[in-house]
Amino acid sequence: MDYIITTERLTKKYKSFAAVNNVSLNIRKGSIYGFLGPNGAGKSTTMKMLLGLTTPTKGSFTIDGKQFPNDRISILKEVGSFIESPSFYANLTGEENLDIIRRILGLPGSCVADALELVGLSEFGRRLAKKYSLGMKQRLGLAGALLGRPPILILDEPTNGLDPSGIHEIRNLIKSLPGLYDCTVLISSHMLSEIELMADDIGILNHGRLLFEGSLDELRQNALQSGFTADNLEDMFLSMVDKDNVKRKQRAKL
Ligand SMILES: Nc1ncnc2c1ncn2[C@@H]1O[C@H](COP(=O)(O)OP(=O)(O)OP(=O)(O)O)[C@@H](O)[C@H]1O
Ligand SMILES: [Mg+2]
């Protein structure tokens, strides 16, 4: 199997608290990998480690054959990211905001128009960012991640705060990306029902630990074996998290 991102027992501790605990991920090249977990599961922390924004306490990872921390700069050149809510200069236009990121990355000028086009913002590129709707700001954030069409995209809840039609639009856009150009997408979410509409593979995280990793089909098989219907994966996901929480509480009492 051709994996583009692998993590090996990746761990992040804040004092004695393990936000990410021995997580080993295997992300296939060209796939959309849904990284799922409730609030505080450790999704953003994992993504921040992959982006070099926070240092692992233990473990290691490889991105496109490059090993962290040795190849940190070359890793960053290959990854476009959207972490939590991206911030912009309110008094600059969408286009100007993207141009700042483009210059930092040393990319050609044509990248800005290309990224605006990819996210469907071409006609609003000259509008001030402060006049963008929430959905347009999310799109601008995605455009920032897509500058230069990087082979890997790390998107932390890109549909956060959007209305149902905004969620639908962004989901379709993300789903289309590996077909538009050859890329791999790691995307986080709280909701399996949302992620199952676009992801090929799923990783489920709870309290820093990986509870499941596999394809959507494997998850459906798992659901059937656990007595859930394959068309209601959300219930199985919630039950998986609940069971894990009960186990953790029992372990804590011992
Ligand atoms: N700098 C920090 N210092 C201490 N604890 C932290 C720090 N950053 C994150 N944490 C803790 O690590 C845990 C995981 O946080 P993280 O933001 O990775 O979760 P998440 O899965 O992204 O959650 P959400 O879905 O709410 O975004 C949480 O308990 C959080 O409070
Ligand atoms: Mg988060």
Coordinates of C-alpha atoms and ligand atoms in Angstrom, one line a residue:
M1 CA 0.0 0.0 0.0
D2 CA 1.2 3.5 -0.9
Y3 CA 0.9 5.7 2.2
I4 CA 1.7 9.4 1.9
I5 CA 1.4 10.1 5.7
T6 CA 2.2 7.7 8.4
T7 CA 2.5 8.4 12.1
E8 CA 4.2 6.0 14.6
R9 CA 2.9 6.1 18.2
L10 CA 2.6 9.8 18.0
T11 CA 2.1 11.3 21.4
K12 CA 1.6 14.9 22.8
K13 CA 1.5 15.4 26.5
Y14 CA 0.7 18.6 28.4
K15 CA 2.3 17.8 31.8
S16 CA 0.8 14.4 32.6
F17 CA -2.2 14.8 30.4
A18 CA -2.0 13.0 27.0
A19 CA -3.8 15.0 24.4
V20 CA -2.6 12.5 21.7
N21 CA -1.7 9.1 22.9
N22 CA 0.3 6.6 20.8
V23 CA -1.5 7.3 17.6
S24 CA -0.4 5.4 14.5
L25 CA -2.1 6.6 11.3
N26 CA -1.8 5.3 7.8
I27 CA -3.1 7.7 5.1
R28 CA -3.2 6.4 1.6
K29 CA -1.9 8.5 -1.3
G30 CA -4.8 10.1 -3.3
S31 CA -7.4 9.4 -0.6
I32 CA -9.7 11.6 1.5
Y33 CA -9.0 10.5 5.1
G34 CA -11.7 11.5 7.6
F35 CA -10.3 12.2 11.0
L36 CA -13.2 11.9 13.4
G37 CA -13.7 12.5 17.1
P38 CA -15.7 14.4 19.7
N39 CA -14.5 17.8 21.2
G40 CA -11.1 17.5 22.8
A41 CA -10.3 14.1 21.2
G42 CA -6.9 15.4 19.9
K43 CA -7.7 16.0 16.2
S44 CA -6.3 19.6 16.0
T45 CA -3.3 18.6 18.2
T46 CA -2.4 15.8 15.8
M47 CA -2.8 18.0 12.8
K48 CA -0.6 20.7 14.5
M49 CA 2.1 18.2 15.0
L50 CA 2.0 17.2 11.4
L51 CA 2.4 20.8 10.4
G52 CA 5.3 21.4 12.9
L53 CA 3.1 23.9 14.9
T54 CA 3.6 21.9 18.1
T55 CA 6.3 19.3 18.9
P56 CA 5.5 15.7 19.6
T57 CA 6.4 14.5 23.1
K58 CA 7.0 11.0 21.7
G59 CA 6.7 9.1 18.4
S60 CA 7.5 10.1 14.9
F61 CA 5.8 10.7 11.5
T62 CA 6.6 10.6 7.8
I63 CA 5.1 12.8 5.1
D64 CA 5.7 11.8 1.5
G65 CA 8.8 9.9 2.5
K66 CA 10.2 12.7 4.6
Q67 CA 10.8 12.1 8.2
F68 CA 10.0 14.7 10.9
P69 CA 11.9 16.6 12.3
N70 CA 14.8 16.3 9.8
D71 CA 12.8 17.5 6.8
R72 CA 10.5 20.0 8.4
I73 CA 10.8 22.7 5.8
S74 CA 10.5 20.5 2.8
I75 CA 7.4 18.8 4.5
L76 CA 5.8 22.3 4.9
K77 CA 6.2 23.1 1.2
E78 CA 4.1 20.0 0.3
V79 CA 1.3 20.7 2.7
G80 CA -1.6 23.2 2.4
S81 CA -3.4 23.7 5.7
F82 CA -6.5 25.1 7.2
I83 CA -6.3 24.9 11.0
E84 CA -9.3 26.0 13.2
S85 CA -10.7 29.4 11.9
P86 CA -8.1 31.0 9.7
S87 CA -7.7 34.8 10.2
F88 CA -7.3 37.4 7.5
Y89 CA -6.4 41.0 7.2
A90 CA -10.0 42.5 7.3
N91 CA -9.0 45.7 5.4
L92 CA -7.4 43.8 2.5
T93 CA -9.3 42.1 -0.3
G94 CA -9.5 38.3 -0.6
E95 CA -7.0 38.5 -3.4
E96 CA -4.5 40.6 -1.4
N97 CA -4.8 38.3 1.6
L98 CA -3.9 35.3 -0.6
D99 CA -1.1 37.2 -2.2
I100 CA 0.6 37.7 1.1
I101 CA 0.6 33.9 1.7
R102 CA 1.7 33.3 -1.9
R103 CA 4.8 35.6 -1.4
I104 CA 5.7 33.8 1.8
L105 CA 5.6 30.5 0.0
G106 CA 7.5 31.9 -2.9
L107 CA 4.9 30.8 -5.5
P108 CA 4.2 32.5 -8.9
G109 CA 1.5 35.2 -9.1
S110 CA -0.9 33.1 -11.1
C111 CA -1.5 30.9 -8.1
V112 CA -3.8 33.4 -6.5
A113 CA -6.3 33.4 -9.4
D114 CA -6.1 29.6 -9.6
A115 CA -6.9 29.1 -5.9
L116 CA -9.8 31.6 -6.0
E117 CA -11.2 29.8 -9.0
L118 CA -10.8 26.4 -7.3
V119 CA -13.0 27.6 -4.4
G120 CA -15.5 29.5 -6.5
L121 CA -14.5 32.9 -5.3
S122 CA -13.1 34.5 -8.5
E123 CA -15.8 37.1 -8.7
F124 CA -15.3 38.2 -5.1
G125 CA -11.5 38.4 -5.1
R126 CA -11.5 42.2 -5.0
R127 CA -13.9 42.5 -2.1
L128 CA -12.6 43.4 1.3
A129 CA -12.2 40.3 3.6
K130 CA -14.3 42.1 6.3
K131 CA -17.2 42.1 3.9
Y132 CA -17.1 38.4 3.3
S133 CA -19.8 36.2 4.7
L134 CA -18.8 33.3 7.0
G135 CA -19.0 30.8 4.1
M136 CA -16.8 33.1 1.9
K137 CA -14.2 33.3 4.7
Q138 CA -14.1 29.6 4.9
R139 CA -13.6 29.4 1.2
L140 CA -10.9 32.0 1.4
G141 CA -9.2 29.8 4.1
L142 CA -9.5 26.8 1.8
A143 CA -8.1 28.9 -1.1
G144 CA -5.1 29.7 1.2
A145 CA -4.6 26.0 1.7
L146 CA -4.8 25.3 -2.0
L147 CA -2.3 27.9 -3.1
G148 CA 0.2 26.2 -5.5
R149 CA -2.0 23.0 -5.5
P150 CA 0.0 21.2 -2.8
P151 CA 0.0 17.4 -2.9
I152 CA -1.3 17.2 0.7
L153 CA -4.1 19.1 2.3
I154 CA -4.7 19.2 6.1
L155 CA -8.1 20.6 6.8
D156 CA -9.3 21.1 10.4
E157 CA -13.1 21.3 10.4
P158 CA -13.4 23.4 7.3
T159 CA -17.2 23.3 7.5
N160 CA -17.3 24.7 11.0
G161 CA -20.0 27.4 11.4
L162 CA -21.5 27.0 8.0
D163 CA -25.1 26.6 7.2
P164 CA -26.4 23.4 5.5
S165 CA -25.9 24.7 2.0
G166 CA -22.5 26.1 2.8
I167 CA -21.5 22.6 4.3
H168 CA -22.9 21.0 1.1
E169 CA -20.8 23.3 -1.1
I170 CA -17.6 22.9 0.8
R171 CA -18.1 19.2 1.0
N172 CA -18.5 18.9 -2.8
L173 CA -15.5 21.1 -3.3
I174 CA -13.3 18.9 -1.1
K175 CA -14.7 15.7 -2.6
S176 CA -13.7 17.0 -6.1
L177 CA -10.1 17.9 -5.2
P178 CA -8.3 14.5 -5.7
G179 CA -10.0 14.4 -9.1
L180 CA -9.1 18.0 -10.0
Y181 CA -5.5 17.5 -9.2
D182 CA -3.5 14.7 -7.7
C183 CA -3.8 15.4 -3.9
T184 CA -4.4 13.6 -0.6
V185 CA -6.8 15.2 1.9
L186 CA -6.8 14.8 5.7
I187 CA -10.0 16.3 7.1
S188 CA -11.3 16.4 10.6
S189 CA -14.9 16.5 11.8
H190 CA -17.2 15.7 14.7
M191 CA -19.8 14.1 12.6
L192 CA -19.5 10.8 10.9
S193 CA -22.6 11.5 8.9
E194 CA -20.8 14.4 7.3
I195 CA -17.5 12.7 6.8
E196 CA -18.9 9.5 5.3
L197 CA -20.2 11.5 2.3
M198 CA -16.7 12.4 1.2
A199 CA -14.1 10.1 2.9
D200 CA -12.5 6.9 1.6
D201 CA -10.9 6.0 4.9
I202 CA -11.7 6.9 8.5
G203 CA -9.7 7.3 11.7
I204 CA -11.7 7.6 14.9
L205 CA -10.1 9.3 17.9
N206 CA -11.3 9.6 21.5
H207 CA -9.4 11.0 24.4
G208 CA -6.2 11.0 22.4
R209 CA -6.5 7.3 21.4
L210 CA -7.2 5.8 18.0
L211 CA -10.3 3.6 18.3
F212 CA -10.6 2.6 14.7
E213 CA -8.8 3.0 11.4
G214 CA -10.0 1.6 8.1
S215 CA -12.0 2.1 5.0
L216 CA -15.7 3.1 5.0
D217 CA -16.6 -0.4 3.9
E218 CA -14.7 -1.9 6.9
L219 CA -16.5 0.5 9.2
R220 CA -19.8 -0.6 7.7
Q221 CA -18.8 -4.3 8.3
N222 CA -17.9 -3.3 11.8
A223 CA -21.3 -1.7 12.3
L224 CA -23.1 -4.8 11.1
Q225 CA -21.1 -7.0 13.4
S226 CA -21.8 -4.8 16.4
G227 CA -25.6 -4.9 15.7
F228 CA -26.0 -1.5 14.0
T229 CA -27.4 -1.0 10.6
A230 CA -24.8 -0.1 8.0
D231 CA -26.8 3.0 7.0
N232 CA -26.6 4.4 10.5
L233 CA -22.9 4.7 11.2
E234 CA -23.3 7.8 13.3
D235 CA -25.0 5.8 16.1
M236 CA -22.2 3.2 15.9
F237 CA -19.6 6.0 16.2
L238 CA -21.3 7.5 19.2
S239 CA -21.7 4.1 20.8
M240 CA -18.0 3.4 20.1
V241 CA -17.0 6.6 21.9
D242 CA -19.5 5.9 24.8
K243 CA -18.1 2.4 25.3
D244 CA -14.5 3.7 25.3
N245 CA -15.5 6.4 27.9
V246 CA -17.0 3.8 30.2
K247 CA -13.8 1.6 29.9
R248 CA -11.6 4.6 30.7
K249 CA -13.7 5.4 33.8
Q250 CA -13.5 1.8 34.9
R251 CA -9.7 1.8 34.4
A252 CA -9.4 5.1 36.4
K253 CA -11.3 3.5 39.4
L254 CA -9.0 0.5 39.5
Ligands
LIG1 N1 -1.7 24.1 24.7 C1 -2.4 23.3 25.4 N2 -2.2 23.1 26.8 C2 -2.9 22.2 27.5 N3 -3.9 21.4 27.0 C3 -4.1 21.5 25.7 C4 -3.4 22.5 24.8 N4 -3.9 22.3 23.5 C5 -4.8 21.4 23.6 N5 -5.0 20.9 24.8 C6 -5.9 19.8 25.3 O1 -5.7 18.7 24.4 C7 -6.9 18.0 24.2 C8 -7.1 17.9 22.7 O2 -7.4 19.1 22.1 P1 -7.6 19.3 20.6 O3 -7.8 20.7 20.3 O4 -6.6 18.6 19.8 O5 -9.0 18.5 20.4 P2 -9.9 18.4 19.1 O6 -10.2 17.0 18.8 O7 -9.4 19.2 18.0 O8 -11.3 19.1 19.6 P3 -12.4 20.0 18.9 O9 -13.3 19.1 18.2 O10 -13.1 20.6 20.0 O11 -11.7 21.0 18.0 C9 -8.0 18.9 24.9 O12 -8.3 18.3 26.2 C10 -7.4 20.2 25.0 O13 -7.9 21.0 26.1
MG2 MG -10.1 20.9 17.0

